[in-house]
PDB file of C-alpha atoms in Angstrom:
ATOM      1  CA  UNK M1212     -69.416  35.995  12.404  1.00 60.00           C
ATOM      2  CA  UNK M1213     -66.072  34.245  12.016  1.00 76.00           C
ATOM      3  CA  UNK M1214     -64.636  37.074   9.954  1.00 91.00           C
ATOM      4  CA  UNK M1215     -62.946  36.723   6.591  1.00 94.00           C
ATOM      5  CA  UNK M1216     -61.689  33.175   6.175  1.00 96.00           C
ATOM      6  CA  UNK M1217     -58.788  32.324   3.912  1.00 97.00           C
ATOM      7  CA  UNK M1218     -57.319  28.981   2.989  1.00 97.00           C
ATOM      8  CA  UNK M1219     -54.801  27.579   3.035  1.00 97.00           C
ATOM      9  CA  UNK M1220     -52.809  29.522   5.658  1.00 95.00           C
ATOM     10  CA  UNK M1221     -49.546  28.353   4.150  1.00 96.00           C
ATOM     11  CA  UNK M1222     -48.732  27.015   0.702  1.00 96.00           C
ATOM     12  CA  UNK M1223     -45.407  25.791  -0.596  1.00 97.00           C
ATOM     13  CA  UNK M1224     -45.280  24.840  -4.227  1.00 96.00           C
ATOM     14  CA  UNK M1225     -42.794  24.272  -6.988  1.00 96.00           C
ATOM     15  CA  UNK M1226     -42.259  26.755  -9.764  1.00 96.00           C
ATOM     16  CA  UNK M1227     -44.607  26.097 -12.657  1.00 96.00           C
ATOM     17  CA  UNK M1228     -47.380  24.607 -10.566  1.00 97.00           C
ATOM     18  CA  UNK M1229     -50.864  26.038 -10.329  1.00 97.00           C
ATOM     19  CA  UNK M1230     -51.820  27.660  -7.039  1.00 98.00           C
ATOM     20  CA  UNK M1231     -55.355  28.439  -5.897  1.00 98.00           C
ATOM     21  CA  UNK M1232     -56.053  30.645  -2.896  1.00 98.00           C
ATOM     22  CA  UNK M1233     -59.521  30.756  -1.386  1.00 98.00           C
ATOM     23  CA  UNK M1234     -61.508  33.342   0.486  1.00 98.00           C
ATOM     24  CA  UNK M1235     -64.847  33.457   2.257  1.00 97.00           C
ATOM     25  CA  UNK M1236     -65.904  37.052   2.949  1.00 96.00           C
ATOM     26  CA  UNK M1237     -68.020  38.228   5.850  1.00 94.00           C
ATOM     27  CA  UNK M1238     -71.659  37.512   5.173  1.00 93.00           C
ATOM     28  CA  UNK M1239     -73.481  40.554   3.844  1.00 91.00           C
ATOM     29  CA  UNK M1240     -70.375  42.356   2.618  1.00 91.00           C
ATOM     30  CA  UNK M1241     -70.700  43.441  -0.998  1.00 89.00           C
ATOM     31  CA  UNK M1242     -67.038  44.230  -1.606  1.00 90.00           C
ATOM     32  CA  UNK M1243     -64.189  41.745  -1.725  1.00 92.00           C
ATOM     33  CA  UNK M1244     -60.536  42.675  -2.162  1.00 91.00           C
ATOM     34  CA  UNK M1245     -57.423  40.637  -2.906  1.00 94.00           C
ATOM     35  CA  UNK M1246     -54.081  42.076  -1.732  1.00 93.00           C
ATOM     36  CA  UNK M1247     -50.484  40.948  -1.922  1.00 94.00           C
ATOM     37  CA  UNK M1248     -47.887  41.903   0.674  1.00 92.00           C
ATOM     38  CA  UNK M1249     -44.109  41.637   0.383  1.00 90.00           C
ATOM     39  CA  UNK M1250     -41.280  43.215   2.294  1.00 84.00           C
ATOM     40  CA  UNK M1251     -40.108  45.058  -0.797  1.00 84.00           C
ATOM     41  CA  UNK M1252     -43.415  46.420  -2.061  1.00 84.00           C
ATOM     42  CA  UNK M1253     -45.635  46.470   1.013  1.00 85.00           C
ATOM     43  CA  UNK M1254     -49.370  45.979   0.545  1.00 86.00           C
ATOM     44  CA  UNK M1255     -50.678  46.046  -3.032  1.00 88.00           C
ATOM     45  CA  UNK M1256     -54.284  45.836  -4.163  1.00 88.00           C
ATOM     46  CA  UNK M1257     -54.612  43.212  -6.877  1.00 93.00           C
ATOM     47  CA  UNK M1258     -58.320  43.217  -7.671  1.00 92.00           C
ATOM     48  CA  UNK M1259     -61.650  43.945  -6.074  1.00 90.00           C
ATOM     49  CA  UNK M1260     -65.209  42.791  -6.637  1.00 92.00           C
ATOM     50  CA  UNK M1261     -68.544  44.432  -5.986  1.00 90.00           C
ATOM     51  CA  UNK M1262     -71.545  42.133  -5.859  1.00 91.00           C
ATOM     52  CA  UNK M1263     -69.425  39.337  -7.353  1.00 93.00           C
ATOM     53  CA  UNK M1264     -68.400  41.465 -10.353  1.00 92.00           C
ATOM     54  CA  UNK M1265     -64.723  42.422 -10.846  1.00 92.00           C
ATOM     55  CA  UNK M1266     -64.505  46.212 -10.757  1.00 87.00           C
ATOM     56  CA  UNK M1267     -60.806  46.988 -10.908  1.00 85.00           C
ATOM     57  CA  UNK M1268     -58.154  44.427 -11.779  1.00 89.00           C
ATOM     58  CA  UNK M1269     -55.453  46.906 -12.709  1.00 86.00           C
ATOM     59  CA  UNK M1270     -53.313  45.670  -9.842  1.00 87.00           C
ATOM     60  CA  UNK M1271     -53.122  42.120 -11.170  1.00 92.00           C
ATOM     61  CA  UNK M1272     -49.452  41.739 -12.097  1.00 87.00           C
ATOM     62  CA  UNK M1273     -49.834  39.678 -15.251  1.00 85.00           C
ATOM     63  CA  UNK M1274     -51.932  37.150 -17.098  1.00 91.00           C
ATOM     64  CA  UNK M1275     -50.722  34.364 -14.857  1.00 95.00           C
ATOM     65  CA  UNK M1276     -53.001  35.772 -12.172  1.00 97.00           C
ATOM     66  CA  UNK M1277     -56.764  35.369 -12.301  1.00 97.00           C
ATOM     67  CA  UNK M1278     -59.522  35.858  -9.754  1.00 97.00           C
ATOM     68  CA  UNK M1279     -63.119  34.740  -9.670  1.00 97.00           C
ATOM     69  CA  UNK M1280     -66.102  35.253  -7.429  1.00 97.00           C
ATOM     70  CA  UNK M1281     -68.763  32.728  -8.423  1.00 96.00           C
ATOM     71  CA  UNK M1282     -71.063  33.720  -5.576  1.00 95.00           C
ATOM     72  CA  UNK M1283     -71.311  36.140  -2.674  1.00 94.00           C
ATOM     73  CA  UNK M1284     -69.629  33.803  -0.232  1.00 95.00           C
ATOM     74  CA  UNK M1285     -66.595  32.573  -2.131  1.00 96.00           C
ATOM     75  CA  UNK M1286     -63.688  33.884  -4.172  1.00 98.00           C
ATOM     76  CA  UNK M1287     -60.508  32.391  -5.574  1.00 98.00           C
ATOM     77  CA  UNK M1288     -57.191  33.815  -6.682  1.00 98.00           C
ATOM     78  CA  UNK M1289     -55.312  31.550  -9.054  1.00 98.00           C
ATOM     79  CA  UNK M1290     -51.730  31.745 -10.211  1.00 97.00           C
ATOM     80  CA  UNK M1291     -50.772  29.586 -13.167  1.00 96.00           C
ATOM     81  CA  UNK M1292     -47.951  28.915 -13.646  1.00 96.00           C
ATOM     82  CA  UNK M1293     -46.438  30.083 -10.391  1.00 96.00           C
ATOM     83  CA  UNK M1294     -42.984  31.662 -10.194  1.00 96.00           C
ATOM     84  CA  UNK M1295     -40.631  32.274  -7.237  1.00 96.00           C
ATOM     85  CA  UNK M1296     -41.296  36.024  -7.419  1.00 95.00           C
ATOM     86  CA  UNK M1297     -44.931  35.323  -6.595  1.00 96.00           C
ATOM     87  CA  UNK M1298     -43.863  34.374  -3.074  1.00 97.00           C
ATOM     88  CA  UNK M1299     -45.725  36.700  -0.738  1.00 96.00           C
ATOM     89  CA  UNK M1300     -48.573  36.862   1.734  1.00 95.00           C
ATOM     90  CA  UNK M1301     -51.914  37.157  -0.023  1.00 96.00           C
ATOM     91  CA  UNK M1302     -54.739  38.794   1.892  1.00 94.00           C
ATOM     92  CA  UNK M1303     -58.428  38.802   1.209  1.00 94.00           C
ATOM     93  CA  UNK M1304     -60.602  41.546   2.696  1.00 91.00           C
ATOM     94  CA  UNK M1305     -64.287  42.417   2.590  1.00 90.00           C
ATOM     95  CA  UNK M1306     -66.377  45.455   3.399  1.00 86.00           C
ATOM     96  CA  UNK M1307     -69.997  46.501   3.288  1.00 81.00           C
ATOM     97  CA  UNK M1308     -69.252  49.686   1.350  1.00 70.00           C
ATOM     98  CA  UNK M1309     -66.355  50.792  -0.814  1.00 62.00           C
ATOM     99  CA  UNK M1310     -65.554  53.596   1.567  1.00 57.00           C
ATOM    100  CA  UNK M1311     -66.117  51.629   4.736  1.00 62.00           C
ATOM    101  CA  UNK M1312     -63.590  49.866   6.873  1.00 66.00           C
ATOM    102  CA  UNK M1313     -62.425  46.624   5.361  1.00 77.00           C
ATOM    103  CA  UNK M1314     -61.905  43.490   7.400  1.00 86.00           C
ATOM    104  CA  UNK M1315     -58.929  41.373   6.487  1.00 89.00           C
ATOM    105  CA  UNK M1316     -58.431  37.636   6.631  1.00 92.00           C
ATOM    106  CA  UNK M1317     -55.378  36.042   8.204  1.00 91.00           C
ATOM    107  CA  UNK M1318     -53.648  35.748   4.859  1.00 94.00           C
ATOM    108  CA  UNK M1319     -52.091  32.921   2.883  1.00 96.00           C
ATOM    109  CA  UNK M1320     -48.327  32.756   2.940  1.00 96.00           C
ATOM    110  CA  UNK M1321     -47.254  31.476  -0.461  1.00 97.00           C
ATOM    111  CA  UNK M1322     -43.757  30.195  -1.108  1.00 97.00           C
ATOM    112  CA  UNK M1323     -42.809  29.191  -4.626  1.00 97.00           C
ATOM    113  CA  UNK M1324     -39.541  27.285  -4.814  1.00 96.00           C
TER     114      UNK M1324
ATOM    115  CA  UNK T 403     -47.737  60.940  -8.922  1.00 74.00           C
ATOM    116  CA  UNK T 404     -50.028  59.613  -6.184  1.00 76.00           C
ATOM    117  CA  UNK T 405     -47.909  58.666  -3.203  1.00 88.00           C
ATOM    118  CA  UNK T 406     -48.278  57.988   0.489  1.00 92.00           C
ATOM    119  CA  UNK T 407     -45.177  58.398   2.620  1.00 94.00           C
ATOM    120  CA  UNK T 408     -44.948  57.362   6.235  1.00 95.00           C
ATOM    121  CA  UNK T 409     -42.435  58.282   8.866  1.00 96.00           C
ATOM    122  CA  UNK T 410     -40.589  57.147  10.759  1.00 95.00           C
ATOM    123  CA  UNK T 411     -39.873  53.828   9.093  1.00 93.00           C
ATOM    124  CA  UNK T 412     -39.427  52.232  12.505  1.00 94.00           C
ATOM    125  CA  UNK T 413     -39.761  53.369  16.085  1.00 96.00           C
ATOM    126  CA  UNK T 414     -38.881  51.978  19.498  1.00 97.00           C
ATOM    127  CA  UNK T 415     -40.540  53.370  22.604  1.00 97.00           C
ATOM    128  CA  UNK T 416     -40.890  52.348  26.228  1.00 97.00           C
ATOM    129  CA  UNK T 417     -44.145  51.036  27.575  1.00 97.00           C
ATOM    130  CA  UNK T 418     -46.369  53.805  28.869  1.00 97.00           C
ATOM    131  CA  UNK T 419     -44.919  56.480  26.591  1.00 97.00           C
ATOM    132  CA  UNK T 420     -46.804  58.287  23.855  1.00 97.00           C
ATOM    133  CA  UNK T 421     -45.816  58.371  20.203  1.00 97.00           C
ATOM    134  CA  UNK T 422     -46.937  59.919  16.944  1.00 98.00           C
ATOM    135  CA  UNK T 423     -46.712  58.402  13.500  1.00 98.00           C
ATOM    136  CA  UNK T 424     -46.838  60.552  10.384  1.00 98.00           C
ATOM    137  CA  UNK T 425     -48.426  60.079   6.983  1.00 97.00           C
ATOM    138  CA  UNK T 426     -47.987  62.542   4.115  1.00 97.00           C
ATOM    139  CA  UNK T 427     -49.797  62.035   0.839  1.00 95.00           C
ATOM    140  CA  UNK T 428     -49.917  63.564  -2.596  1.00 93.00           C
ATOM    141  CA  UNK T 429     -53.058  61.734  -3.682  1.00 88.00           C
ATOM    142  CA  UNK T 430     -55.550  63.750  -5.675  1.00 86.00           C
ATOM    143  CA  UNK T 431     -58.472  63.651  -5.760  1.00 87.00           C
ATOM    144  CA  UNK T 432     -58.800  62.542  -2.165  1.00 88.00           C
ATOM    145  CA  UNK T 433     -61.637  60.407  -0.870  1.00 86.00           C
ATOM    146  CA  UNK T 434     -60.604  59.142   2.557  1.00 90.00           C
ATOM    147  CA  UNK T 435     -57.643  58.111   4.666  1.00 93.00           C
ATOM    148  CA  UNK T 436     -57.399  55.026   6.839  1.00 92.00           C
ATOM    149  CA  UNK T 437     -54.991  53.769   9.429  1.00 94.00           C
ATOM    150  CA  UNK T 438     -54.470  50.045   9.829  1.00 92.00           C
ATOM    151  CA  UNK T 439     -52.612  48.084  12.508  1.00 94.00           C
ATOM    152  CA  UNK T 440     -50.943  44.882  11.401  1.00 90.00           C
ATOM    153  CA  UNK T 441     -49.557  42.447  13.932  1.00 90.00           C
ATOM    154  CA  UNK T 442     -46.772  40.168  12.754  1.00 85.00           C
ATOM    155  CA  UNK T 443     -48.177  37.238  10.824  1.00 79.00           C
ATOM    156  CA  UNK T 444     -51.717  38.576  10.814  1.00 84.00           C
ATOM    157  CA  UNK T 445     -53.903  40.594   8.509  1.00 84.00           C
ATOM    158  CA  UNK T 446     -54.312  44.357   8.892  1.00 87.00           C
ATOM    159  CA  UNK T 447     -57.011  45.612  11.245  1.00 88.00           C
ATOM    160  CA  UNK T 448     -58.726  48.943  10.683  1.00 87.00           C
ATOM    161  CA  UNK T 449     -58.182  51.611  13.323  1.00 91.00           C
ATOM    162  CA  UNK T 450     -59.823  54.676  11.804  1.00 90.00           C
ATOM    163  CA  UNK T 451     -61.185  56.054   8.562  1.00 88.00           C
ATOM    164  CA  UNK T 452     -61.367  59.800   7.934  1.00 91.00           C
ATOM    165  CA  UNK T 453     -62.966  61.794   5.169  1.00 89.00           C
ATOM    166  CA  UNK T 454     -62.055  65.216   3.880  1.00 85.00           C
ATOM    167  CA  UNK T 455     -64.174  67.076   6.420  1.00 88.00           C
ATOM    168  CA  UNK T 456     -62.913  65.244   9.503  1.00 90.00           C
ATOM    169  CA  UNK T 457     -59.979  66.653  11.449  1.00 92.00           C
ATOM    170  CA  UNK T 458     -59.664  64.148  14.225  1.00 95.00           C
ATOM    171  CA  UNK T 459     -61.015  60.759  15.152  1.00 93.00           C
ATOM    172  CA  UNK T 460     -60.292  58.595  18.172  1.00 93.00           C
ATOM    173  CA  UNK T 461     -60.416  54.869  18.756  1.00 91.00           C
ATOM    174  CA  UNK T 462     -59.481  54.170  22.355  1.00 94.00           C
ATOM    175  CA  UNK T 463     -55.855  55.134  22.875  1.00 96.00           C
ATOM    176  CA  UNK T 464     -55.450  55.834  19.159  1.00 96.00           C
ATOM    177  CA  UNK T 465     -56.179  59.324  17.835  1.00 96.00           C
ATOM    178  CA  UNK T 466     -55.850  60.153  14.152  1.00 96.00           C
ATOM    179  CA  UNK T 467     -55.696  63.673  12.777  1.00 97.00           C
ATOM    180  CA  UNK T 468     -56.092  64.869   9.231  1.00 96.00           C
ATOM    181  CA  UNK T 469     -55.090  68.177   7.661  1.00 95.00           C
ATOM    182  CA  UNK T 470     -56.489  68.089   4.147  1.00 91.00           C
ATOM    183  CA  UNK T 471     -54.828  71.403   3.282  1.00 92.00           C
ATOM    184  CA  UNK T 472     -51.300  70.214   3.973  1.00 94.00           C
ATOM    185  CA  UNK T 473     -52.189  66.598   3.074  1.00 94.00           C
ATOM    186  CA  UNK T 474     -50.878  65.253   6.322  1.00 96.00           C
ATOM    187  CA  UNK T 475     -52.224  62.784   8.823  1.00 97.00           C
ATOM    188  CA  UNK T 476     -50.904  61.577  12.127  1.00 98.00           C
ATOM    189  CA  UNK T 477     -51.690  58.680  14.399  1.00 98.00           C
ATOM    190  CA  UNK T 478     -51.076  59.370  18.067  1.00 98.00           C
ATOM    191  CA  UNK T 479     -50.833  56.477  20.495  1.00 97.00           C
ATOM    192  CA  UNK T 480     -51.308  57.341  24.144  1.00 97.00           C
ATOM    193  CA  UNK T 481     -49.903  55.363  27.069  1.00 97.00           C
ATOM    194  CA  UNK T 482     -48.431  52.687  24.830  1.00 97.00           C
ATOM    195  CA  UNK T 483     -48.747  49.011  25.702  1.00 97.00           C
ATOM    196  CA  UNK T 484     -46.670  46.044  24.663  1.00 97.00           C
ATOM    197  CA  UNK T 485     -49.559  44.926  22.467  1.00 95.00           C
ATOM    198  CA  UNK T 486     -49.192  48.094  20.409  1.00 96.00           C
ATOM    199  CA  UNK T 487     -46.076  46.592  18.852  1.00 96.00           C
ATOM    200  CA  UNK T 488     -47.039  46.215  15.211  1.00 95.00           C
ATOM    201  CA  UNK T 489     -46.826  47.839  11.793  1.00 93.00           C
ATOM    202  CA  UNK T 490     -49.102  50.805  11.211  1.00 95.00           C
ATOM    203  CA  UNK T 491     -50.161  51.386   7.633  1.00 94.00           C
ATOM    204  CA  UNK T 492     -51.654  54.562   6.187  1.00 94.00           C
ATOM    205  CA  UNK T 493     -53.934  54.070   3.170  1.00 91.00           C
ATOM    206  CA  UNK T 494     -55.406  56.853   1.049  1.00 90.00           C
ATOM    207  CA  UNK T 495     -58.346  56.369  -1.298  1.00 85.00           C
ATOM    208  CA  UNK T 496     -58.032  58.500  -4.403  1.00 81.00           C
ATOM    209  CA  UNK T 497     -59.865  58.857  -7.677  1.00 76.00           C
ATOM    210  CA  UNK T 498     -61.847  55.879  -9.002  1.00 69.00           C
ATOM    211  CA  UNK T 499     -61.612  54.454  -5.480  1.00 69.00           C
ATOM    212  CA  UNK T 500     -57.945  53.652  -6.008  1.00 74.00           C
ATOM    213  CA  UNK T 501     -56.177  52.643  -2.805  1.00 78.00           C
ATOM    214  CA  UNK T 502     -52.639  53.926  -2.310  1.00 84.00           C
ATOM    215  CA  UNK T 503     -50.704  52.312   0.520  1.00 86.00           C
ATOM    216  CA  UNK T 504     -47.888  53.695   2.615  1.00 90.00           C
ATOM    217  CA  UNK T 505     -44.938  51.461   3.405  1.00 88.00           C
ATOM    218  CA  UNK T 506     -45.875  51.434   7.071  1.00 92.00           C
ATOM    219  CA  UNK T 507     -44.177  52.304  10.346  1.00 95.00           C
ATOM    220  CA  UNK T 508     -42.924  49.418  12.429  1.00 94.00           C
ATOM    221  CA  UNK T 509     -43.466  50.190  16.114  1.00 96.00           C
ATOM    222  CA  UNK T 510     -41.806  48.257  18.917  1.00 96.00           C
ATOM    223  CA  UNK T 511     -42.901  48.889  22.502  1.00 97.00           C
ATOM    224  CA  UNK T 512     -40.376  47.694  25.057  1.00 96.00           C
ATOM    225  CA  UNK T 513     -41.031  47.075  28.764  1.00 95.00           C
TER     226      UNK T 513
END
């Protein structure tokens, strides 16, 4: 298995533009997590899905952020409109069980100018 | 307030030496505790996961301990290698499967 695959690896966009981050979890994993990492705040859990259903989105910072999981092999995190303070590395992770070890993707480094 | 505090914030050691990283938490209820290693520019990689009843767990040169009474965990690295240079993040799962992250310890192993 290729592991968790995220795209793009890097994204630079102008303030106000829509940004879509993509994630392909490991096949067979029922849980998918979206995280954000910054120097100031460290790793933060934004939202997680179980069997394609959002379970906890309390970490989503505001309405500008939305996440979907239309099927077991694909998820998106969308920011609209983007702001400079959204600049961070966004990680996607998947696991077979909630309490099991999660495998992380390489991350998407987002820069909003 | 549920918190996870790691110490030291950063650490420099010489190759071949041992080191111990600390994680103290105030998370309640407690479900499990994980240690992750994150290389610069890469996603975190799981090292260990420990539940309430586990006191120690090893993964190669990495040994994690957990004292659920004092709410402390440590990650001991034996015979450090240059490739151990990374950030080590302690994550505690609390009620409703909430994940609480520590700020991490940045380890640098020098030749």
